[in-house]
mmCIF file of C-alpha atoms and ligand atoms in Angstrom:
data_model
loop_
_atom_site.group_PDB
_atom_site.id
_atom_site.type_symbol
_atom_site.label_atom_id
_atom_site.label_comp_id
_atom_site.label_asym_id
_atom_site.label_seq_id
_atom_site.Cartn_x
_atom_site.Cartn_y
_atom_site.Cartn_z
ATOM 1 C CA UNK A 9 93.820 90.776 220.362
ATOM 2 C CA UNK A 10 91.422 88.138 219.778
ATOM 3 C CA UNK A 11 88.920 88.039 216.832
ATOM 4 C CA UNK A 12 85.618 88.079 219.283
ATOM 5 C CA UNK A 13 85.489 91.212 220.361
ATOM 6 C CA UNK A 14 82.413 91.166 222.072
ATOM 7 C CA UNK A 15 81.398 94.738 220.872
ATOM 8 C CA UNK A 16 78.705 97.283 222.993
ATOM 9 C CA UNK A 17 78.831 100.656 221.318
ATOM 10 C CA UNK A 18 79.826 103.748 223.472
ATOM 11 C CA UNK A 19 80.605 107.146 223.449
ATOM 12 C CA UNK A 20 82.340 109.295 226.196
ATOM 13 C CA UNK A 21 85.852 111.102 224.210
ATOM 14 C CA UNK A 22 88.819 110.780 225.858
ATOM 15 C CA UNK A 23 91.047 112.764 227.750
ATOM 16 C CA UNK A 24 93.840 114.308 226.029
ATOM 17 C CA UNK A 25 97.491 114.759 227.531
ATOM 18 C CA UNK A 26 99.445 117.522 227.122
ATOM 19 C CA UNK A 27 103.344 118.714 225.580
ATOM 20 C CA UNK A 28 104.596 121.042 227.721
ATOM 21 C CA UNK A 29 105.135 121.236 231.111
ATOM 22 C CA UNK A 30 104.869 125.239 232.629
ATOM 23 C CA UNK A 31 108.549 126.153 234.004
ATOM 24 C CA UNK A 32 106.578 127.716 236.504
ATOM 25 C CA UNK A 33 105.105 124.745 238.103
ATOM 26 C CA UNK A 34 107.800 122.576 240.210
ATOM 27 C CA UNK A 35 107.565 119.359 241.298
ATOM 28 C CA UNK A 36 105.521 117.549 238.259
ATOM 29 C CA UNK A 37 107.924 117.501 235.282
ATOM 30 C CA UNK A 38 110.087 114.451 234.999
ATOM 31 C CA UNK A 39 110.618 112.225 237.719
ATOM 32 C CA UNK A 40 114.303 111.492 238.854
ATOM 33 C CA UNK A 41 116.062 108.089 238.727
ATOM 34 C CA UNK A 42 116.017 107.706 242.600
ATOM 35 C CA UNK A 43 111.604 108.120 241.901
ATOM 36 C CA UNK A 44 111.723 105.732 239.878
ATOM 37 C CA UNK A 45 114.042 103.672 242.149
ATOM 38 C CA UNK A 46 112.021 104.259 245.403
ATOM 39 C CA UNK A 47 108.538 103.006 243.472
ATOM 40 C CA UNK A 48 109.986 100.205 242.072
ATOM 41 C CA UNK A 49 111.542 98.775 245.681
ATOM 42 C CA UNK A 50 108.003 99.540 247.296
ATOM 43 C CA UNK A 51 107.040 96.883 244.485
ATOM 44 C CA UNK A 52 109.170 94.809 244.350
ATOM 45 C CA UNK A 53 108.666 94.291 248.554
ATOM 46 C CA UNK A 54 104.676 94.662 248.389
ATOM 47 C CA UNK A 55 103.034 91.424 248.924
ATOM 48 C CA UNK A 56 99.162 92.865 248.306
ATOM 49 C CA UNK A 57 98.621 95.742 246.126
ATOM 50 C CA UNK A 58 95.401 97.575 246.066
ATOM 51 C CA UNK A 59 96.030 99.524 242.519
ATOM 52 C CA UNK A 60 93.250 102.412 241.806
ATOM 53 C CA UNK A 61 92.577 104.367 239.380
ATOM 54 C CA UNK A 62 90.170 107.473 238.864
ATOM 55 C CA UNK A 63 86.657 107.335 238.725
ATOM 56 C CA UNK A 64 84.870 107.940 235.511
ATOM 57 C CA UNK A 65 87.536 105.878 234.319
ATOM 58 C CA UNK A 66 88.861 106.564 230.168
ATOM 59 C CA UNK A 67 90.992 104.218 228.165
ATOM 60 C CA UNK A 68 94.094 105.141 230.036
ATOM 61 C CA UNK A 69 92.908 105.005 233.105
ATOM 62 C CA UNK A 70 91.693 101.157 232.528
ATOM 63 C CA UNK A 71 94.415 99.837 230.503
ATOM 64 C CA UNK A 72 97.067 101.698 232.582
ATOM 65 C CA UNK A 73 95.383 99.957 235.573
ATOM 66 C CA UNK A 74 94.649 96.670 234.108
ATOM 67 C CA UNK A 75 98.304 96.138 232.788
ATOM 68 C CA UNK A 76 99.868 96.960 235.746
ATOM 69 C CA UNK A 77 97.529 94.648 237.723
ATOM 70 C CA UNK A 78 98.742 92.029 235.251
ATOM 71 C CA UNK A 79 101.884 92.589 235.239
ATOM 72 C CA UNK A 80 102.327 92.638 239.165
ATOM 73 C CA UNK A 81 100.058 89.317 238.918
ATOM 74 C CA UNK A 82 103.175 87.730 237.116
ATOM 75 C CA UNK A 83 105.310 88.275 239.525
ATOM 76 C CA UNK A 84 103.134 86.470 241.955
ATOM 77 C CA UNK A 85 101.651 89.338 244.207
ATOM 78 C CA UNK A 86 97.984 89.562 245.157
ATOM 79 C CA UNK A 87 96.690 92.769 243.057
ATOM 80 C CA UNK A 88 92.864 93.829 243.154
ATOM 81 C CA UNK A 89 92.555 96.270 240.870
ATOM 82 C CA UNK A 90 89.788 98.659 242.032
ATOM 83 C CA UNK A 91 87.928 101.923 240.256
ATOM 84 C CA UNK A 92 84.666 102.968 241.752
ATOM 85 C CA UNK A 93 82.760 103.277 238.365
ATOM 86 C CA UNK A 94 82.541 100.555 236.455
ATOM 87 C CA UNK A 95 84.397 100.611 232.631
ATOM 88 C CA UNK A 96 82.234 101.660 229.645
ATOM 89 C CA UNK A 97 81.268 98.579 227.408
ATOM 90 C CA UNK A 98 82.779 99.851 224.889
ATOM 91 C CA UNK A 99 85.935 98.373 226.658
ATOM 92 C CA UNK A 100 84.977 94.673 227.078
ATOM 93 C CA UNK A 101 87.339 93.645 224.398
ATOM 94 C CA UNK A 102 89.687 94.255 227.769
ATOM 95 C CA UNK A 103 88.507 91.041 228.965
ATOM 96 C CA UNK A 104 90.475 91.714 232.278
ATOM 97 C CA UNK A 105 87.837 94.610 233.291
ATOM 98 C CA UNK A 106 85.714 91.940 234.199
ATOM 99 C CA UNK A 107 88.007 91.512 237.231
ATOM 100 C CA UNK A 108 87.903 94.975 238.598
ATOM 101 C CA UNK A 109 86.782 95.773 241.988
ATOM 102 C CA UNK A 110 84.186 98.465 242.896
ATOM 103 C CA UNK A 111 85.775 98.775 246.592
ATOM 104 C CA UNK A 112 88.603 98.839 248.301
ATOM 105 C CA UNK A 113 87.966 96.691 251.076
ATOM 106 C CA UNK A 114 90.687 94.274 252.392
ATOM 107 C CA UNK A 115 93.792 94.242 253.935
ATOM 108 C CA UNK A 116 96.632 95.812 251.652
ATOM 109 C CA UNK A 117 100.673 96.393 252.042
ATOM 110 C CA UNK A 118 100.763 99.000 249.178
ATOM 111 C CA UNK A 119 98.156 101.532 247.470
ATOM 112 C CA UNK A 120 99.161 102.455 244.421
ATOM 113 C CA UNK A 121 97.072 105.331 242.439
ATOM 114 C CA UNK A 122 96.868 105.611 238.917
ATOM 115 C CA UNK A 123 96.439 108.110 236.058
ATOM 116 C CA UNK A 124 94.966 110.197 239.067
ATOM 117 C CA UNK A 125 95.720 113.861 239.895
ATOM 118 C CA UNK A 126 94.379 113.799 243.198
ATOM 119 C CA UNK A 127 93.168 111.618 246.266
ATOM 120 C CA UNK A 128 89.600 113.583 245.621
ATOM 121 C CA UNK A 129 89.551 111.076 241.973
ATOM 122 C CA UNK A 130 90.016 107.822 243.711
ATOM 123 C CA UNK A 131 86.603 108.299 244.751
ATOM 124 C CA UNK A 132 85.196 105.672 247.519
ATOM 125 C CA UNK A 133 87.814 103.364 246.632
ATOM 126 C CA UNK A 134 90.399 105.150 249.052
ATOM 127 C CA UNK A 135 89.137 104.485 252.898
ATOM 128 C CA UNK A 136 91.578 106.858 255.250
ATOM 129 C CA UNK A 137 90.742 104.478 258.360
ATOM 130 C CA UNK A 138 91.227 101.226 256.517
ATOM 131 C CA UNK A 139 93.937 102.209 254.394
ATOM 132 C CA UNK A 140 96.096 104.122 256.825
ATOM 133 C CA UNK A 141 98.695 102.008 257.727
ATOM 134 C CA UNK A 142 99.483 101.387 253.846
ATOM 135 C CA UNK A 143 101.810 103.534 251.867
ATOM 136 C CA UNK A 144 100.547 104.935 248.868
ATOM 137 C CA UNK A 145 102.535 105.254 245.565
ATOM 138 C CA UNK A 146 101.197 107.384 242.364
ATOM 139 C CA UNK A 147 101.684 106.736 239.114
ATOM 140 C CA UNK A 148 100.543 109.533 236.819
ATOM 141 C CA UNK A 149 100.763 111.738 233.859
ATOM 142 C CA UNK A 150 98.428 114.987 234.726
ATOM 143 C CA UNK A 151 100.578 118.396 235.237
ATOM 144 C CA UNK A 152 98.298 118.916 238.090
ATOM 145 C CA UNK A 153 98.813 116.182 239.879
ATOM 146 C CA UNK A 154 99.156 116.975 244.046
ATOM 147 C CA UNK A 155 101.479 114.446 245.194
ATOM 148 C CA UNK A 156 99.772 112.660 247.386
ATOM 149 C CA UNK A 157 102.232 109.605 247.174
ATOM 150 C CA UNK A 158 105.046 108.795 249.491
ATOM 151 C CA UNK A 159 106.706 108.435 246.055
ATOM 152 C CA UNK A 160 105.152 109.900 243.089
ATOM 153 C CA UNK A 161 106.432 109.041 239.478
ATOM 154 C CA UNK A 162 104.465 111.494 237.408
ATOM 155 C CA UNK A 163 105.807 112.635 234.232
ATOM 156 C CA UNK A 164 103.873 115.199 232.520
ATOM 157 C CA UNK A 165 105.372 115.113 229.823
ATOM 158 C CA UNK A 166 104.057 111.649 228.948
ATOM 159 C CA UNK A 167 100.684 111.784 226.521
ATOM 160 C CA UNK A 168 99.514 108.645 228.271
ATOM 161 C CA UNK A 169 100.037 107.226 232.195
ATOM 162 C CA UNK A 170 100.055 103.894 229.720
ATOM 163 C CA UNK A 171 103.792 105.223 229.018
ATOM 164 C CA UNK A 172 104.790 105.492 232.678
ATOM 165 C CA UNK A 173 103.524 101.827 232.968
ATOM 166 C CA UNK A 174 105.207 100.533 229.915
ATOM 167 C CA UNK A 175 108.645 101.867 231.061
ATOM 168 C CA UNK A 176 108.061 100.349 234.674
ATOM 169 C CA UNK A 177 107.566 97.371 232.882
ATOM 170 C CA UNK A 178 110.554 97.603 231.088
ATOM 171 C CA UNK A 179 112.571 98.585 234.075
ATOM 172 C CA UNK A 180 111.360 96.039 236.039
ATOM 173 C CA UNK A 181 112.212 93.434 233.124
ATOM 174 C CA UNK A 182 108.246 92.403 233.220
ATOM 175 C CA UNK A 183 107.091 90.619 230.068
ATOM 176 C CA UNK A 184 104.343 92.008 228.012
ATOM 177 C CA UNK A 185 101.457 89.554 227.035
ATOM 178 C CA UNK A 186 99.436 90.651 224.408
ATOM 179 C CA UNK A 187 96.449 91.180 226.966
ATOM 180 C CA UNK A 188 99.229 93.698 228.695
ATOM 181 C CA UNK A 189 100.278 95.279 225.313
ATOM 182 C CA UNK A 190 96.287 95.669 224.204
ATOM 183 C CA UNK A 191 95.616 97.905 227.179
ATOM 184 C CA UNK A 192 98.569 99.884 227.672
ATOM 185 C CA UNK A 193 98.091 100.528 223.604
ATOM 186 C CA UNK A 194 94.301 101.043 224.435
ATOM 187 C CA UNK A 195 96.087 104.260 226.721
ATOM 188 C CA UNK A 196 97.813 105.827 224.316
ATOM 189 C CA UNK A 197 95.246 106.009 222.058
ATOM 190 C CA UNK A 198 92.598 107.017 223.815
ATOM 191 C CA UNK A 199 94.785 109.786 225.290
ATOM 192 C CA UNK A 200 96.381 111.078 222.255
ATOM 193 C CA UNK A 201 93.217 110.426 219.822
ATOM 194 C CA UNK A 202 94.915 108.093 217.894
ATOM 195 C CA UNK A 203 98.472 110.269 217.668
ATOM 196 C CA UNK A 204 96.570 113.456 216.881
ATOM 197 C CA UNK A 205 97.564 115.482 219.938
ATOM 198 C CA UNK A 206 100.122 117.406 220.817
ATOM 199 C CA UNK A 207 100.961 115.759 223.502
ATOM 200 C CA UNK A 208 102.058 112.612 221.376
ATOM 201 C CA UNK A 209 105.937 112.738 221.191
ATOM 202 C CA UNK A 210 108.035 110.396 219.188
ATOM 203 C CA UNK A 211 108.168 108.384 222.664
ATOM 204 C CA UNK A 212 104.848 107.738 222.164
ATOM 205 C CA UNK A 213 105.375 106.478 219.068
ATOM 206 C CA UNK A 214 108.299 104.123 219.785
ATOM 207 C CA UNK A 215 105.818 102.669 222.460
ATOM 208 C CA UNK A 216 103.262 101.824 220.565
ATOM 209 C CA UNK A 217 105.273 99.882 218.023
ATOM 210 C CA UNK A 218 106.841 97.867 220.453
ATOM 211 C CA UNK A 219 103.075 96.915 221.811
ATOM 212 C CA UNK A 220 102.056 96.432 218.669
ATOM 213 C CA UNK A 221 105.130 94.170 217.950
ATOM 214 C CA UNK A 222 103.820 92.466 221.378
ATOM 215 C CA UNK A 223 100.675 91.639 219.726
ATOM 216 C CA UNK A 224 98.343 94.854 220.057
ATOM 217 C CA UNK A 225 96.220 95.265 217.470
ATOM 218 C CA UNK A 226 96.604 99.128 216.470
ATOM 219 C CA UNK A 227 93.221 99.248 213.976
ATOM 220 C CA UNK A 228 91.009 97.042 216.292
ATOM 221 C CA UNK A 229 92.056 99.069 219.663
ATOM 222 C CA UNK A 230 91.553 102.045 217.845
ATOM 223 C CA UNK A 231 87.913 101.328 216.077
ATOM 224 C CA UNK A 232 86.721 100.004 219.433
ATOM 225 C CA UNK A 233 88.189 102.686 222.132
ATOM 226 C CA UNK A 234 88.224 105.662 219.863
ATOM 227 C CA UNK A 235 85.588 105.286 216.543
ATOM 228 C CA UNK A 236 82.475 103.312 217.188
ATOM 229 C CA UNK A 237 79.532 104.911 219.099
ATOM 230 C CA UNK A 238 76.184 103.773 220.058
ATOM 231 C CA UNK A 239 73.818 105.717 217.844
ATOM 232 C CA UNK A 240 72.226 107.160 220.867
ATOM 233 C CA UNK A 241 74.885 109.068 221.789
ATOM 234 C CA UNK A 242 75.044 110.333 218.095
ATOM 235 C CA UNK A 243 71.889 111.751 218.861
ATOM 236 C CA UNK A 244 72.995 113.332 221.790
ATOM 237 C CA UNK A 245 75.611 114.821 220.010
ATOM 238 C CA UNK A 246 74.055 116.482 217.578
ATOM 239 C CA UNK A 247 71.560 118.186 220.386
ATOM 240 C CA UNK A 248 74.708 119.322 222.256
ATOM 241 C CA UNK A 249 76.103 120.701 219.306
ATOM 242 C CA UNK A 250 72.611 122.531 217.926
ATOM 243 C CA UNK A 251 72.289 123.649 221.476
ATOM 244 C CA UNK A 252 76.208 125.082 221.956
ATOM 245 C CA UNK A 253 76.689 128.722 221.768
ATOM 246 C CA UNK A 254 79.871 130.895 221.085
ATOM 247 C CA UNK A 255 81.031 134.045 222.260
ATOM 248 C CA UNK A 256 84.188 135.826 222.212
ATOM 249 C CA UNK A 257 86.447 132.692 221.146
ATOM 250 C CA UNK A 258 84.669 130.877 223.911
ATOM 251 C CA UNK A 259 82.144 127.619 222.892
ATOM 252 C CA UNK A 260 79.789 126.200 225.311
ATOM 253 C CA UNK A 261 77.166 123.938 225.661
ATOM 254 C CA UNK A 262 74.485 122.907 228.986
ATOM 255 C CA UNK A 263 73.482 119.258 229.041
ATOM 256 C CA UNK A 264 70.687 119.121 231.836
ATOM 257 C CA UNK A 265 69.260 115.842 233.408
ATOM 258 C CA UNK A 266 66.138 117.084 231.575
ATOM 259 C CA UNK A 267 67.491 117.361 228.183
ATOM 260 C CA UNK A 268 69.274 113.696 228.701
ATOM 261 C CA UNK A 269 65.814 112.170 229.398
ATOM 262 C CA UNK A 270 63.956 113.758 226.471
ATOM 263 C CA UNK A 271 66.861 112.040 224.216
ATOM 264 C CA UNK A 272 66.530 108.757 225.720
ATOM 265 C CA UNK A 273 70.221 108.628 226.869
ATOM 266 C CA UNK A 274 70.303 105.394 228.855
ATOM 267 C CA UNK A 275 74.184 106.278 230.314
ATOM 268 C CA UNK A 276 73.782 109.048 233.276
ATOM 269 C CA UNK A 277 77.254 110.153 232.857
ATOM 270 C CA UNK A 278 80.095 111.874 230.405
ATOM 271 C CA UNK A 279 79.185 114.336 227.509
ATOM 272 C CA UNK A 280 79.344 111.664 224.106
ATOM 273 C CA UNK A 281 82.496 113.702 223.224
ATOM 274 C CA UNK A 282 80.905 117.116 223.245
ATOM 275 C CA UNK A 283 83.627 119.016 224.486
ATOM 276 C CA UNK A 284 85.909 117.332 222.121
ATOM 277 C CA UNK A 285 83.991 118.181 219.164
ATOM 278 C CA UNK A 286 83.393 122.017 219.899
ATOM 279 C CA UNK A 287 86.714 123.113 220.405
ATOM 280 C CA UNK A 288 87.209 121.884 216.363
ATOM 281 C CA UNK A 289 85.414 125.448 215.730
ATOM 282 C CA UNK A 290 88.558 127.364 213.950
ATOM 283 C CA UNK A 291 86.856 130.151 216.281
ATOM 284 C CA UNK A 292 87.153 128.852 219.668
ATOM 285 C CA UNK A 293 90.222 129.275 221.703
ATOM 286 C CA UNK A 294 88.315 127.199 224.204
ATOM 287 C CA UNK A 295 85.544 124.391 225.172
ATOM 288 C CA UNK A 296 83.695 124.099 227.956
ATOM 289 C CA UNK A 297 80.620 121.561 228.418
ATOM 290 C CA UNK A 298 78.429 121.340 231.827
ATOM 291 C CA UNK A 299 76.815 118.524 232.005
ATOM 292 C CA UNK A 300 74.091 118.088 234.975
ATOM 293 C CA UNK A 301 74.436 115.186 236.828
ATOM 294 C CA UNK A 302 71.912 113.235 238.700
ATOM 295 C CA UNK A 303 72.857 114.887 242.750
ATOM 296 C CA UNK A 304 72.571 118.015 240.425
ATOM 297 C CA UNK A 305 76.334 118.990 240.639
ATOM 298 C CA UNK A 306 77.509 120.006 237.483
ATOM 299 C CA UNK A 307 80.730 118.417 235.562
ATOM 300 C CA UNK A 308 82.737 120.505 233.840
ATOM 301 C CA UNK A 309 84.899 119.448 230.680
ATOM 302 C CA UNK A 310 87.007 121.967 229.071
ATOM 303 C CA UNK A 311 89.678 121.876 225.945
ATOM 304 C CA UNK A 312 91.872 124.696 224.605
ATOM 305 C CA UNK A 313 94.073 125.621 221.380
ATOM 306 C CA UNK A 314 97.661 125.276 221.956
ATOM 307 C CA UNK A 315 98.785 128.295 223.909
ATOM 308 C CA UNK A 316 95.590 128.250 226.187
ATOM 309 C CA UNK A 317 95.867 126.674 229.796
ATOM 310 C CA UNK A 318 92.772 125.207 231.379
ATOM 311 C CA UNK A 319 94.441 123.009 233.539
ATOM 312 C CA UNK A 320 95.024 126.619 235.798
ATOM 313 C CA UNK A 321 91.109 127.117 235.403
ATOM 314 C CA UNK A 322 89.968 123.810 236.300
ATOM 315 C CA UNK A 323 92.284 123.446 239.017
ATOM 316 C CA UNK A 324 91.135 126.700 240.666
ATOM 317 C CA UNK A 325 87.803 124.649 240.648
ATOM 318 C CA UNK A 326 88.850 121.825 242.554
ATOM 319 C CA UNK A 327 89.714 119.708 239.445
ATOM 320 C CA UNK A 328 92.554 119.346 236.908
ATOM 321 C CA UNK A 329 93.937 117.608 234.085
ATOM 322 C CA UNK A 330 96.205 118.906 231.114
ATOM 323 C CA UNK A 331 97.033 122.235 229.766
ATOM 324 C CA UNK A 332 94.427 121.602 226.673
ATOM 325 C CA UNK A 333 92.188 119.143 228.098
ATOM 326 C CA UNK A 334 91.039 119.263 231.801
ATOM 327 C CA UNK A 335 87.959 118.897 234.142
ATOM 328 C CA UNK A 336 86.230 120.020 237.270
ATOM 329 C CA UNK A 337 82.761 119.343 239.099
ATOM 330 C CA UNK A 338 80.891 122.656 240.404
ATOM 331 C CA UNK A 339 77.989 122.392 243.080
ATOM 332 C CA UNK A 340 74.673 123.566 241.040
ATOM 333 C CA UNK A 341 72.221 125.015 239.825
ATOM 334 C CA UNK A 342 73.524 125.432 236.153
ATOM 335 C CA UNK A 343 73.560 129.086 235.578
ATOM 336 C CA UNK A 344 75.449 129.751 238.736
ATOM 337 C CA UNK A 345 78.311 127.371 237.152
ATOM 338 C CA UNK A 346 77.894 128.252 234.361
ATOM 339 C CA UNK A 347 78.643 132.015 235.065
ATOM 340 C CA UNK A 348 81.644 131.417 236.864
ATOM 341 C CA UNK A 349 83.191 129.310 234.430
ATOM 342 C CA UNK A 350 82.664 131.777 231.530
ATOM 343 C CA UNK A 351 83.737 134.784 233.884
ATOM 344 C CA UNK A 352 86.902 132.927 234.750
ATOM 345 C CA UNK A 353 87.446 131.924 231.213
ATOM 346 C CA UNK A 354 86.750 135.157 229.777
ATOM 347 C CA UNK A 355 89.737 136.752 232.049
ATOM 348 C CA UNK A 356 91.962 133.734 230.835
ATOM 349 C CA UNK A 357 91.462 135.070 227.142
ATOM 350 C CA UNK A 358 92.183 138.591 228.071
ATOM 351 C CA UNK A 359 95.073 137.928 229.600
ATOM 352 C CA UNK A 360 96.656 135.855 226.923
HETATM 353 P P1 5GP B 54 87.495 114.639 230.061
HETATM 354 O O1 5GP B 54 86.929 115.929 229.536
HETATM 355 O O2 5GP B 54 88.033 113.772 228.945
HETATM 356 O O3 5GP B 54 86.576 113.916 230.966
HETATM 357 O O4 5GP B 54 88.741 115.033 230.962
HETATM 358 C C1 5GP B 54 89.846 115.728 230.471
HETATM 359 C C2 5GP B 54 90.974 115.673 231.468
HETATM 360 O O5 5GP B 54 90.634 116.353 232.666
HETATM 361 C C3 5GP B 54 91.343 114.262 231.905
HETATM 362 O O6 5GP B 54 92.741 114.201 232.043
HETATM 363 C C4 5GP B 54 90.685 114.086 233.237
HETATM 364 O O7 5GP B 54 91.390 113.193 234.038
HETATM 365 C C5 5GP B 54 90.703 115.508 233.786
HETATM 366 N N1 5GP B 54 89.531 115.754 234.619
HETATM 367 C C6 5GP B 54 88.249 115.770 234.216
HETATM 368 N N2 5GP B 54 87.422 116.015 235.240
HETATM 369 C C7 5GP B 54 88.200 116.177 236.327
HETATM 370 C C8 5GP B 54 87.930 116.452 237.725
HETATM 371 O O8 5GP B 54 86.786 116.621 238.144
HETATM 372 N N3 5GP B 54 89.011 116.512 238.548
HETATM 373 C C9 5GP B 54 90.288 116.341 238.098
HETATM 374 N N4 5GP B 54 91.291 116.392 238.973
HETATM 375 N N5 5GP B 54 90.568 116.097 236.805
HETATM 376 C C10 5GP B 54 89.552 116.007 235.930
HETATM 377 MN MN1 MN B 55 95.531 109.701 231.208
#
């Protein structure tokens, strides 16, 4: 990590992974040797690699995306590295960003998704027409994730996609620069909160010492992904938090486009690490924050305690994510999402 740092304040939490995977669910545990064989042959033979990753992108979404973009790079294939929203600032120390594409135009041999749990995330990145003649592989650590690969190494049990990367890497006998170490490290901890959830396994661990031993900076990635805010979206926290109510183990907050304008928010999307925040009530099993955005369709962000699933929940709304940290978008107005989360969420505490 260098010493500049160009630094821009920011806010948005991010996501958390989770520990277990549900016996019940097939298909998105571990992936098998021959997975891992498969993805690594359609890599080794691509020539020009489109690599994605999901909109609204976190920490592991970027690093995950920006080190494998690197690390393909050094093997002398043409990568463009695409996400349709661009990175929050508070990421610029990830120089590389500054390379990402905000299409996917162009002629490509191999898609490859990451740290997405559906096709739905890619956003306007993926084009069906253009893209249809290009085989699609899927790296990614979400227990939700739909295979939509032709292979699909997903690993739920991973806290971070930045792990899945890291041991392609390895596999693939790849060297890792400090710029690749800084953003796969810039995963983890984004993902696990800097080690604090229980998703983080002593995998994790073991990772992250041999990035830091490849020159990522452990205090610097984590003071710039994870600690530092812009003091507006302090403010905004605070007003989420007076405004949050809770009810029957279940804490909730409404952001509206109207109460984002009377705060002087500049940033028109995420929730400053509401959702994060509430579920530290010793009384909530469970989070939820809507946040109104400007088409007026309504993002949902939920947590849970250990031994609460919202993954289930959000994925019966068309999203997904972990079993204690997980996210949908519901058409508007407000109240109308709002009562069919807490009616669905209510039922989910019952029948714990
Ligand atoms: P966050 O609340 O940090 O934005 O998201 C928590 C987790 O849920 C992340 O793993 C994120 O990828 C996932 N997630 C959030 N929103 C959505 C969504 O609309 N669709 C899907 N598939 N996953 C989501
Ligand atoms: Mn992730």
């Amino acid at each position: 990590m260098n010493s500049t740092f160009p630094y821009t304040a920011g806010a948005e939490e991010s996501d958390v992974g989770l520990q277990q995977f549900p016996d019940s669910q097939e298909g998105v545990g571990r992936s098998s040797a021959q997975t891992w064989a498969e993805a690594e042959g359609y890599l080794r033979r691509a020539q020009r690699i489109l690599a994605i990753t999901h909109l609204s992108p976190d920490g592991d979404a970027i690093g995950s995306l920006l080190a494998f973009g690197r690390a393909m790079q050094s093997l002398g294939k043409s990568v463009t590295m695409a996400c349709q929203d661009s990175a929050h600032p508070r990421f610029s120390y990830l120089s590389g960003v500054r390379d990402f594409h905000q299409n996917g135009d162009g002629a490509y041999d191999l898609l490859v998704s990451i740290d997405a749990s559906d096709l739905q995330r890619l956003g306007t990145i993926f084009l069906p027409v253009e893209h249809a003649r290009a085989p699609m592989i899927v790296f990614d650590h979400h227990i939700t994730n739909t295979q939509f690969g032709v292979v699909n190494v997903v690993d739920s049990n991973a806290a971070s996609s930045a792990e899945i990367i890291f041991k392609l890497l390895r596999r693939m006998d790849i060297r890792i620069t400090a710029e690749i170490a800084t953003a796969l490290l810039t995963g983890i901890i984004t993902d696990t909160l800097a080690f604090r959830t229980s998703s983080t396994t002593p995998d994790t661990l073991a990772t992250a010492m041999d990035l830091m031993r490849a020159g990522a900076s452990l205090p610097e990635i984590t003071r710039r992904a994870l600690v530092l805010r812009s003091y507006d979206s302090i403010r905004f926290l605070a007003a989420g938090i007076v405004a949050s109510q809770l009810e029957d183990g279940i804490v909730y907050a409404t952001i509206t486009r109207k109460m984002r304008k009377e705060l002087g928010v500049k940033e028109d999307r995420g929730d400053a690490g509401l959702v994060g925040t509430l579920i530290t009530a010793m009384e909530a099993n469970v989070a939820a924050v809507f946040v109104e955005n400007i088409d007026g369709s309504i993002d949902v962000g939920f947590r849970s305690e250990p031994g609460y699933d919202v993954s289930q929940v959000a994925f019966e709304f068309g999203g997904g994510g972990h079993t204690v940290a997980a996210g949908c978008t519901l058409p508007g107005p407000m109240r109308d999402a709002v009562n069919r989360v807490l009616v669905r969420l209510r039922r989910m505490i019952r029948e714990k």
